PDB file of C-alpha atoms in Angstrom:
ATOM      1  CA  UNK A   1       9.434   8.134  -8.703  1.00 64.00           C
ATOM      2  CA  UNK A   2       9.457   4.219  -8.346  1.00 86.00           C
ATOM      3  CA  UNK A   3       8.096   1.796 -10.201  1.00 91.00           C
ATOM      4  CA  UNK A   4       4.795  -0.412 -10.003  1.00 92.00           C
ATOM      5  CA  UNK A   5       5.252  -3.428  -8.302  1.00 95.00           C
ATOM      6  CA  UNK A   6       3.059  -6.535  -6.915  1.00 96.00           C
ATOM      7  CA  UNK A   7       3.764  -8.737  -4.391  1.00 95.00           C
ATOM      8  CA  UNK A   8       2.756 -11.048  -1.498  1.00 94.00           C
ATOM      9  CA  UNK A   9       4.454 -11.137   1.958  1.00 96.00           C
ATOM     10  CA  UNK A  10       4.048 -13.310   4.635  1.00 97.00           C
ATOM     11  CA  UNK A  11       4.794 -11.947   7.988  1.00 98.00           C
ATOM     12  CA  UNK A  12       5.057 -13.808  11.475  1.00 97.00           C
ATOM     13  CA  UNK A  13       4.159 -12.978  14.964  1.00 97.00           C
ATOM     14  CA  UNK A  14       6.433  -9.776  15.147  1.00 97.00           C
ATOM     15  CA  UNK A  15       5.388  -8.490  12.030  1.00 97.00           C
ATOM     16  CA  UNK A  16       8.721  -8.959   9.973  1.00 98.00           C
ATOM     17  CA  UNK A  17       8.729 -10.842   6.771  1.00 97.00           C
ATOM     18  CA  UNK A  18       9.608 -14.574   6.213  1.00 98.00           C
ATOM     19  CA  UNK A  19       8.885 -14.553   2.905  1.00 97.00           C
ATOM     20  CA  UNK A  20       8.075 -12.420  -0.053  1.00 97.00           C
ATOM     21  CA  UNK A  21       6.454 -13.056  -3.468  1.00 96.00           C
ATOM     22  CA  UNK A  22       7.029 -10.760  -6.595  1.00 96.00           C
ATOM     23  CA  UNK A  23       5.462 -10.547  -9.980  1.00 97.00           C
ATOM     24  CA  UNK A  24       8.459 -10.704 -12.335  1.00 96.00           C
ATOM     25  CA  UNK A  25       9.440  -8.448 -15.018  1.00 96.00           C
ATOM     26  CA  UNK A  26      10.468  -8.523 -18.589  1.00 96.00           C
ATOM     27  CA  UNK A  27      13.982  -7.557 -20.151  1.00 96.00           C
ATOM     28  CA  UNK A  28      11.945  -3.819 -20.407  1.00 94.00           C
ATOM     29  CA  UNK A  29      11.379  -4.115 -16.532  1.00 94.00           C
ATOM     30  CA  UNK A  30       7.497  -4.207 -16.729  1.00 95.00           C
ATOM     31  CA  UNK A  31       5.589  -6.171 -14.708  1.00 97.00           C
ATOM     32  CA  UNK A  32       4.375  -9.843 -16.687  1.00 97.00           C
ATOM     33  CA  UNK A  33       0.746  -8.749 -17.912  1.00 96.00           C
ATOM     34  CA  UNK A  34      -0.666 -12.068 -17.692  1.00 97.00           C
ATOM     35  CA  UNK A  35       1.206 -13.116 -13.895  1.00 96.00           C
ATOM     36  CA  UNK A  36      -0.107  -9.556 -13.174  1.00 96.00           C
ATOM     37  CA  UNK A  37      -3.514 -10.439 -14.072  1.00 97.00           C
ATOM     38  CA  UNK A  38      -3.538 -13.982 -12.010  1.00 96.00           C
ATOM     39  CA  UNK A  39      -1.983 -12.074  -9.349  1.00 95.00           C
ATOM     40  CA  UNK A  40      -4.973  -9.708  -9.128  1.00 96.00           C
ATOM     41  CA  UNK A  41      -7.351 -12.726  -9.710  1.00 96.00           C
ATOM     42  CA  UNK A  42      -5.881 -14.583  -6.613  1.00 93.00           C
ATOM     43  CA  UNK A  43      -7.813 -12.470  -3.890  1.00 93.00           C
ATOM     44  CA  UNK A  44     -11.324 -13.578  -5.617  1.00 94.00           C
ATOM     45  CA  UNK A  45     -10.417 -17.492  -6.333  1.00 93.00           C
ATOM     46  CA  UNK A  46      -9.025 -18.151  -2.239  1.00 91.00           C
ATOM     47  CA  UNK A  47     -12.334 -16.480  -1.552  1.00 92.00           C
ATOM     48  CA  UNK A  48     -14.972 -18.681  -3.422  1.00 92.00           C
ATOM     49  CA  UNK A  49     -12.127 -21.703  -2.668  1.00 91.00           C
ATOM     50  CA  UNK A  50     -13.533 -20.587   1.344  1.00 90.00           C
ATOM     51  CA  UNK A  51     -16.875 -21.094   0.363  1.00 89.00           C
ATOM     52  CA  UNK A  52     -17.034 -24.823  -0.793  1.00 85.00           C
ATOM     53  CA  UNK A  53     -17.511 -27.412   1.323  1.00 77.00           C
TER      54      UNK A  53
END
């Protein structure tokens, strides 16, 4: 079984990736708790960020 991972990826037209963002991982290969939580906060802060003038 794999391990958790996070990550953004931008795709173009064709629907292959151009570029990829990971959460990085410790010397015990677990994912940065607090880049983990921005991460997950990142969806909710764009959104309001569409909502302002």
């Amino acid at each position: 079984m794999g391990i958790n991972t996070a990550s953004v990826w931008i795709l173009n037209a064709c629907g292959y990736a151009m570029l990829k963002i990971f959460v990085g991982r410790d010397s015990h290969r677990q994912l940065f708790a607090d880049r983990l939580n921005a991460f997950r906060a990142l969806p909710a802060m764009l959104a309001e960020r569409e909502k302002q003038p």
